[in-house]
XYZ file of C-alpha atoms in Angstrom:
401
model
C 189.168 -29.128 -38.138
C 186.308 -30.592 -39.952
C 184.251 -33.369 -39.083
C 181.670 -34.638 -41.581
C 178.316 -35.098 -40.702
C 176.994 -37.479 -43.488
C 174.259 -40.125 -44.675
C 174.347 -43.494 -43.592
C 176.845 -46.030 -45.725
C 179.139 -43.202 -46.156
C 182.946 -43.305 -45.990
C 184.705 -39.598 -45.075
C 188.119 -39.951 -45.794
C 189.693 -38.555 -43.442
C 187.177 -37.918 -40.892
C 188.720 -34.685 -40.255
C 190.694 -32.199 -42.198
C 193.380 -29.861 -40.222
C 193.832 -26.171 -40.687
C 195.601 -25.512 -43.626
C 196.394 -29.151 -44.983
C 196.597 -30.371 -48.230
C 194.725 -33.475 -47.324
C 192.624 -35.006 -50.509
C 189.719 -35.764 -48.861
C 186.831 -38.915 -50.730
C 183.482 -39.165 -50.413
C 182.466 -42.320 -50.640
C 178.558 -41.452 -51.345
C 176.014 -39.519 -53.524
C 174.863 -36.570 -50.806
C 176.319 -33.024 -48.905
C 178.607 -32.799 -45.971
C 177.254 -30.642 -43.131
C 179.395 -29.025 -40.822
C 178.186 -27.838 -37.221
C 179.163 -24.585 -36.013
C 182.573 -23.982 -35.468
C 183.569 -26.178 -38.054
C 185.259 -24.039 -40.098
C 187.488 -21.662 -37.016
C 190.626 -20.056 -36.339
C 191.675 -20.321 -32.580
C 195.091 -18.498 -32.740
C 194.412 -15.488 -34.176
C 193.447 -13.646 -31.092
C 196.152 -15.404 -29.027
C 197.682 -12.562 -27.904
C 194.285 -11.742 -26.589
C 193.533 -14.812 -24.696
C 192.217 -15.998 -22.186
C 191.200 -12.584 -20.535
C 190.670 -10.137 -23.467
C 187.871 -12.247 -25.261
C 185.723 -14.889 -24.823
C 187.071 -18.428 -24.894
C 184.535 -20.539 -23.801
C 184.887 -22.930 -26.426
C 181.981 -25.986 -25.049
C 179.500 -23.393 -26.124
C 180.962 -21.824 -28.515
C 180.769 -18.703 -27.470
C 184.143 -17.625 -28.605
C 182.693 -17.387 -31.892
C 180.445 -14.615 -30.183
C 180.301 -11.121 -32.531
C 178.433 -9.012 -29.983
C 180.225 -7.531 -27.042
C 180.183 -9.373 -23.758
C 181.393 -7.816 -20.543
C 183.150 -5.364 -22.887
C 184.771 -8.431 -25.350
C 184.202 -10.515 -28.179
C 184.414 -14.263 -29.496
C 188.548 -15.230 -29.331
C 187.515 -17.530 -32.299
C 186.857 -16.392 -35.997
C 184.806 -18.930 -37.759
C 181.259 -19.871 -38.998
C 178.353 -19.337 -36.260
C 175.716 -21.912 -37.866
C 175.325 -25.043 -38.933
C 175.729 -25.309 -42.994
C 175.716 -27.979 -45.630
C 177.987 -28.201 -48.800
C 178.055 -30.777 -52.177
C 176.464 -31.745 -53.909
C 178.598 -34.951 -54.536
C 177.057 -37.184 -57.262
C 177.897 -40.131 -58.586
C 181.313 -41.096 -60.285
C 179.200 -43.174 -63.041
C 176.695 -45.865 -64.111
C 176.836 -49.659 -64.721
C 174.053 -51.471 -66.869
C 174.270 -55.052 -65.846
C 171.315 -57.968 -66.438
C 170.495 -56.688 -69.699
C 167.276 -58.587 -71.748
C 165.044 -57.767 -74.840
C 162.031 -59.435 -75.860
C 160.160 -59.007 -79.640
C 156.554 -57.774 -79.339
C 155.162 -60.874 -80.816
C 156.333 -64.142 -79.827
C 159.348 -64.519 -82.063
C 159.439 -60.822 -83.727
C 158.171 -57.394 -83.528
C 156.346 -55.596 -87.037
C 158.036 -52.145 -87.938
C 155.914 -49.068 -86.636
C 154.621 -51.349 -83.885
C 154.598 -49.889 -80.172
C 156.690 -52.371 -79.902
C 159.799 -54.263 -78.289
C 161.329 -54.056 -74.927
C 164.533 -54.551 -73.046
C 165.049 -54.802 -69.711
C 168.019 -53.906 -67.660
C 169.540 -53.261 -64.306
C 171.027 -49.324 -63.997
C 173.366 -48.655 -60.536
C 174.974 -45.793 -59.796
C 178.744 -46.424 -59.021
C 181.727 -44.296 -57.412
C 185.222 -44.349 -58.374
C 185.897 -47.027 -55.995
C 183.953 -49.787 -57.948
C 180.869 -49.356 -55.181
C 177.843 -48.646 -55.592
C 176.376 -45.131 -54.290
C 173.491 -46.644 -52.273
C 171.842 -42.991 -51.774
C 171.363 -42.302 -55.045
C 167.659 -42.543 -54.503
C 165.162 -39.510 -54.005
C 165.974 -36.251 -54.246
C 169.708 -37.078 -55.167
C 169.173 -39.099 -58.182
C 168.988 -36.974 -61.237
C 168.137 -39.269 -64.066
C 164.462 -39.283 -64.908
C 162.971 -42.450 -65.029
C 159.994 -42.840 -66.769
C 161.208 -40.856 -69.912
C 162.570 -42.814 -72.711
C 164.945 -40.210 -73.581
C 167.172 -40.874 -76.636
C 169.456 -37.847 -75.702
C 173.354 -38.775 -76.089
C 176.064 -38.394 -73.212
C 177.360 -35.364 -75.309
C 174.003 -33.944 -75.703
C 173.915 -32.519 -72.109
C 170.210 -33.858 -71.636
C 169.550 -36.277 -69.370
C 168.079 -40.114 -71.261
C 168.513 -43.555 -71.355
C 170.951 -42.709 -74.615
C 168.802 -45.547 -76.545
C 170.547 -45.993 -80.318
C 170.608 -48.517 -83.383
C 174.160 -49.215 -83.643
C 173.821 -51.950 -86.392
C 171.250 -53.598 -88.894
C 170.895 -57.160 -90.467
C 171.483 -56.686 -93.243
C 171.251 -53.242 -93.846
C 169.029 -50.032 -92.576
C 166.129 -49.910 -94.780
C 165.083 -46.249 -96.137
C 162.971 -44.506 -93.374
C 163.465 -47.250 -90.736
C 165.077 -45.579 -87.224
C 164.296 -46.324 -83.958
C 162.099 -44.059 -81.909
C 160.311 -43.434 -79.029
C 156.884 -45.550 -78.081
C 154.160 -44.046 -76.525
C 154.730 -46.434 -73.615
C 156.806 -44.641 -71.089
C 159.580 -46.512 -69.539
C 158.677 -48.355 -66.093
C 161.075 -49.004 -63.018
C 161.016 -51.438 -60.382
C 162.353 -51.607 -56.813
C 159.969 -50.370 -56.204
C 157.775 -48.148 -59.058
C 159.724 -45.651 -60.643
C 161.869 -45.017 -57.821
C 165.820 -45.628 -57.164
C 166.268 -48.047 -54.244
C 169.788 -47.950 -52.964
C 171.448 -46.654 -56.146
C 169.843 -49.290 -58.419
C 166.509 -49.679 -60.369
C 165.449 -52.064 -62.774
C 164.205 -50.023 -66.547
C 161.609 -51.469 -68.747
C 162.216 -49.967 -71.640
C 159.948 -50.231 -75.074
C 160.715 -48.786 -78.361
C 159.432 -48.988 -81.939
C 161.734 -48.730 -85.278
C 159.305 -46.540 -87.680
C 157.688 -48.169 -90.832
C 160.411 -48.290 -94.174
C 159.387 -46.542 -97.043
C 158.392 -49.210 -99.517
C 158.371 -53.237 -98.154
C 161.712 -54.299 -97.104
C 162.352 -58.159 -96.304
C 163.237 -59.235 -92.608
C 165.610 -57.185 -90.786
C 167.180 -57.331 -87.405
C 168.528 -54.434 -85.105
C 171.481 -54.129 -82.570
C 170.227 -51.740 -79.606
C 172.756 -49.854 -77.293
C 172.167 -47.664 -74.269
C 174.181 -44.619 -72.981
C 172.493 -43.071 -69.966
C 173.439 -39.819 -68.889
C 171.621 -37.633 -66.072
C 171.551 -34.063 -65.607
C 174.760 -33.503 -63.637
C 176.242 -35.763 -66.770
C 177.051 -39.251 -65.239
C 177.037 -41.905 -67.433
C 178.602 -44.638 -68.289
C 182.633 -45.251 -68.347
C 183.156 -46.803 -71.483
C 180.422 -45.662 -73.679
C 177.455 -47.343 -75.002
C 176.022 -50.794 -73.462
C 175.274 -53.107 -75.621
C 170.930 -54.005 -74.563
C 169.496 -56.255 -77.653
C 171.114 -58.297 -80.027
C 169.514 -58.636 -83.461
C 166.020 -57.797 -83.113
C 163.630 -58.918 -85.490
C 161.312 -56.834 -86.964
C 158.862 -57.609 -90.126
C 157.017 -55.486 -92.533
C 153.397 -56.365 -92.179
C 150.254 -56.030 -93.670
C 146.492 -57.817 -92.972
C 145.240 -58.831 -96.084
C 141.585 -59.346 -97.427
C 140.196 -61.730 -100.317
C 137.195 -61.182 -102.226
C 134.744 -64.519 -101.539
C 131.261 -65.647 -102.965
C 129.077 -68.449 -102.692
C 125.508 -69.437 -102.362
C 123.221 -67.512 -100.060
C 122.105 -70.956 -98.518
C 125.681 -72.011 -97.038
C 128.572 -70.549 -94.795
C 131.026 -68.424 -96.759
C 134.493 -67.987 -95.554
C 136.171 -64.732 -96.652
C 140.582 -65.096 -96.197
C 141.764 -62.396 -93.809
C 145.508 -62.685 -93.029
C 148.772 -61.462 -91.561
C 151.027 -60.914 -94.067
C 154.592 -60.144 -94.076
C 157.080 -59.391 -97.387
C 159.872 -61.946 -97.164
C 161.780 -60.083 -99.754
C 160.453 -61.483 -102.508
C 156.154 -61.837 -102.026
C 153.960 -61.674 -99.456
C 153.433 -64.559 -97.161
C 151.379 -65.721 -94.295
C 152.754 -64.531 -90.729
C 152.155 -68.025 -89.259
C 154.157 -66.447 -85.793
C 151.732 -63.757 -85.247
C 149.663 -65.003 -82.891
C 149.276 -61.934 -81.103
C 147.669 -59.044 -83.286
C 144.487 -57.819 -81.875
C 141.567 -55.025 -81.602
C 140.936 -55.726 -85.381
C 136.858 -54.810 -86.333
C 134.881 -55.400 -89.524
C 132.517 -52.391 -90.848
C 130.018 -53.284 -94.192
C 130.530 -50.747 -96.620
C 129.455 -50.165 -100.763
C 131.442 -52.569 -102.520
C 134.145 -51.725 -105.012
C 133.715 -51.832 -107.543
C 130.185 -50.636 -107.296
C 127.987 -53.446 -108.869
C 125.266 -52.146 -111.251
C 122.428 -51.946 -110.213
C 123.998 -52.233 -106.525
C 122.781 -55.365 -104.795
C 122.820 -54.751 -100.902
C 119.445 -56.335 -99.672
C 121.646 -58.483 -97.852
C 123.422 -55.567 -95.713
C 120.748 -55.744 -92.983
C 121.325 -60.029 -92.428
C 125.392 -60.097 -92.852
C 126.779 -61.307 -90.209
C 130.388 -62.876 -89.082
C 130.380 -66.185 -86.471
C 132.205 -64.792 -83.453
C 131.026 -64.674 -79.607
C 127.702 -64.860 -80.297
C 126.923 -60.797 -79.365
C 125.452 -58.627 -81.790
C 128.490 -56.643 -82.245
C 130.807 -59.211 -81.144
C 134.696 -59.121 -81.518
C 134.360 -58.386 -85.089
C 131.628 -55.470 -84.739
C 129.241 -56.941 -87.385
C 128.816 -60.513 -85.219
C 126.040 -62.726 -85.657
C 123.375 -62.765 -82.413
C 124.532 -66.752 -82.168
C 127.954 -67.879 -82.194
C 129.370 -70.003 -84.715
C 130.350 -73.590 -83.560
C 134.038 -73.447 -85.202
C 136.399 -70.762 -86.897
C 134.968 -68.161 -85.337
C 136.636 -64.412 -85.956
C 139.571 -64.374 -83.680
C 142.728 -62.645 -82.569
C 145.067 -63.846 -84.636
C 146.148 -67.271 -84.617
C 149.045 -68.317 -86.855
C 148.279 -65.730 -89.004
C 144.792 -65.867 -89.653
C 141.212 -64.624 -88.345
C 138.781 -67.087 -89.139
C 136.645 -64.728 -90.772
C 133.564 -66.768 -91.569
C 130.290 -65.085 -92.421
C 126.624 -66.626 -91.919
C 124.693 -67.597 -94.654
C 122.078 -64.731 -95.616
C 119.198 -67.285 -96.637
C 117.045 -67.928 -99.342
C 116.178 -64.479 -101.438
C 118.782 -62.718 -99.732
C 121.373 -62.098 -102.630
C 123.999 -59.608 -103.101
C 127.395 -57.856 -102.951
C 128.655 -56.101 -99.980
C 131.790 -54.466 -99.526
C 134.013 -55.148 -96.200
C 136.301 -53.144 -94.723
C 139.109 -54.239 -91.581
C 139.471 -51.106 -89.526
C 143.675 -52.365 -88.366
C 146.380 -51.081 -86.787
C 148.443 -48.167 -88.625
C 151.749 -50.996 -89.296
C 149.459 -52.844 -90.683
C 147.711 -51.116 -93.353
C 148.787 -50.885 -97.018
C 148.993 -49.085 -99.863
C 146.195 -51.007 -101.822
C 145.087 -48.280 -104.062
C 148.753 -46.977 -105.207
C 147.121 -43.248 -102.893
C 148.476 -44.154 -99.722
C 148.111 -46.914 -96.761
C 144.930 -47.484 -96.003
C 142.774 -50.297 -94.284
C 141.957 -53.633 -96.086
C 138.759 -54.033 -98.295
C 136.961 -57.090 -99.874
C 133.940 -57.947 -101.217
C 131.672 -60.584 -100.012
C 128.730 -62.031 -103.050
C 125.804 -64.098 -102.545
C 124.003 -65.964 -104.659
C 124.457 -64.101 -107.738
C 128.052 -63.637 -110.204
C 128.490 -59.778 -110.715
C 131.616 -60.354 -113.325
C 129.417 -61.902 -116.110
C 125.445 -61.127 -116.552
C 124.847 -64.686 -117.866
C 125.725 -66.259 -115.087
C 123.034 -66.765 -112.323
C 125.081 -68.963 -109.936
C 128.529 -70.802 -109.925
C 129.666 -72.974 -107.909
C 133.179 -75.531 -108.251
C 132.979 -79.040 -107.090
C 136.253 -80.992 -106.048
């Protein structure tokens, strides 16, 4: 017979198995059976021999004996050593407490790194219980990759797919991978009695041309490397995701040399008709300013005041924006964000310092567009003061309201 030597929580059913039976036995566990020596034995072959012609001496097992002994040899035929056999894995998987979030409040831009779902991944057996030692060594999904292999790819992933979009896919737009790895509770990246908790992030690349507000169904399929997955296919993870096409946007501004001059620096997304304000992003960041030659060039170029431009921010040279003022401005100073806009305000030169100078918004790739008809590229205004470059005539002009 064989008795199972196993890990705890296991169920062998039966405990034993008798010399040739048919018994169907279950294992109730991921893990390996071991068997001691003399689990696998034959007692009554040599019965014609026994008890005087061989050994017998079954407590130690030396009937298994295969050198001679006082002329005789082991009465038993069977395995000597102790020796382990399995595998057993897993029957499948059950995603259960399944959440998404958008990157940005109430949506996520396309190209952005990006939005997440969250779920809870257990490893089941054909009973309906979970495998508690699927953990270690024994669990064969990797968990930090984000993986969009299929079940009937043979590659172990999380199986991550678009299954539907609202209202349709726009040209170039798929989901992909983010350069954020997946994390895993319970605790970091490691199975804890069959079950771990995935965060998950993923980014649906930028469309072709600007496509209005679209939303995404997301499904998971997770299959490891001996290919457990899931019973009934896909999991449903995120229910129509939001996702924007975005730009940040630049006007030109001028004004007198003696006064504060704000200069309009937006989020932008195309609503499927014109570009509008993002008033929800409140969350775009690591945005900086550089001064550059304006465009057009004005003739003869004017850029005595490149040396005294400055934007309000926190008051450091550099500052948030990277061309701050040495003092902070008391309001609207250059921000994060916030409803859409960056309260781009610039200092006043001062008297004698006139001039055009080009600005340019060093953003995030999602964010740039193509402003020159050549490709996306970063935002670019110009900032005058104290002089009108579109008309020779005119020295200074100012509206009143």
């Amino acid at each position: 017979s064989l008795t199972s030597f196993k890990p705890d929580n296991t169920v062998l059913t039966p405990t034993a198995v008798l010399a040739n039976s048919t018994t169907t036995m279950s294992y109730s566990d991921v893990g390996y059976v071991s068997a001691s020596a003399g689990a696998f034995r034959d007692d009554s072959f040599t019965s014609i021999d026994q008890p005087n012609d061989c050994i017998s001496s079954i407590g130690a097992d030396a009937n298994l004996a295969v050198s001679l002994s006082g002329n005789k040899y082991g009465c038993s035929i069977g395995n000597q050593s102790a020796i382990t056999f399995g595998r057993f894995i897993p029957d499948h998987f059950v995603i259960s407490s399944s959440s998404a979030s958008p990157s940005c409040n109430t949506f996520s831009y396309f190209g952005q790194d990006g939005f997440t779902t969250s779920f809870t991944l257990s490893a089941f057996n054909s009973s309906g219980s979970q495998t508690n030692n699927y953990t270690g060594s024994w669990a064969h999904l990797p968990l930090t990759a984000w993986g969009e292999a299929p079940a009937s790819s043979g590659s172990p992933g999380y199986g991550f797919a678009a299954t539907s979009w609202l209202p349709l896919q726009p040209s170039g737009a798929s989901l992909a991978a983010s350069a954020t790895n997946p994390t895993a509770t319970n605790p970091t990246d490691t199975w804890f009695n069959g079950s771990v908790t995935i965060m998950a992030t993923h980014q649906v690349s930028r469309p072709t041309s600007p496509t209005a507000p679209t939303s995404l169904n997301l499904t998971a399929l997770p299959v490891d490397s001996d290919g457990v997955t899931l019973p009934s296919g896909p999991a449903n993870i995120a229910t129509a995701m939001p996702l924007d096409y975005g730009r940040i946007a630049m006007q030109n501004a001028s004004g007198s040399e003696l006064l504060d001059l704000p200069m309009p620096m937006t989020a932008q997304y195309w609503n499927g008709t014109a570009w509008v304000t993002n008033t929800a992003d409140s969350c775009t960041t690591g945005i900086t300013l550089t001064k550059s030659t304006p465009n057009p060039n004005p003739n003869p170029v004017t850029s005595q005041i490149s040396s005294v431009l400055c934007a309000y921010d926190t008051g450091v040279s550099s500052g948030l924006s990277g061309i701050g003022c040495a003092n902070a401005g008391t309001t609207n100073k250059f921000s994060n964000a916030v409803l859409g806009n960056f309260n781009l305000n610039l200092k006043a030169p001062g008297s004698g310092n006139t001039g055009t100078m080009g600005i340019t918004a060093t953003v995030p790739s999602y964010l740039q567009y193509n402003w020159t008809g050549s490709g996306n590229s970063n935002p670019t205004a110009n900032v005058t003061f104290g002089i009108y470059t579109g008309n020779p005539n005119f020295i200074y002009l100012r509206e009143l309201y």
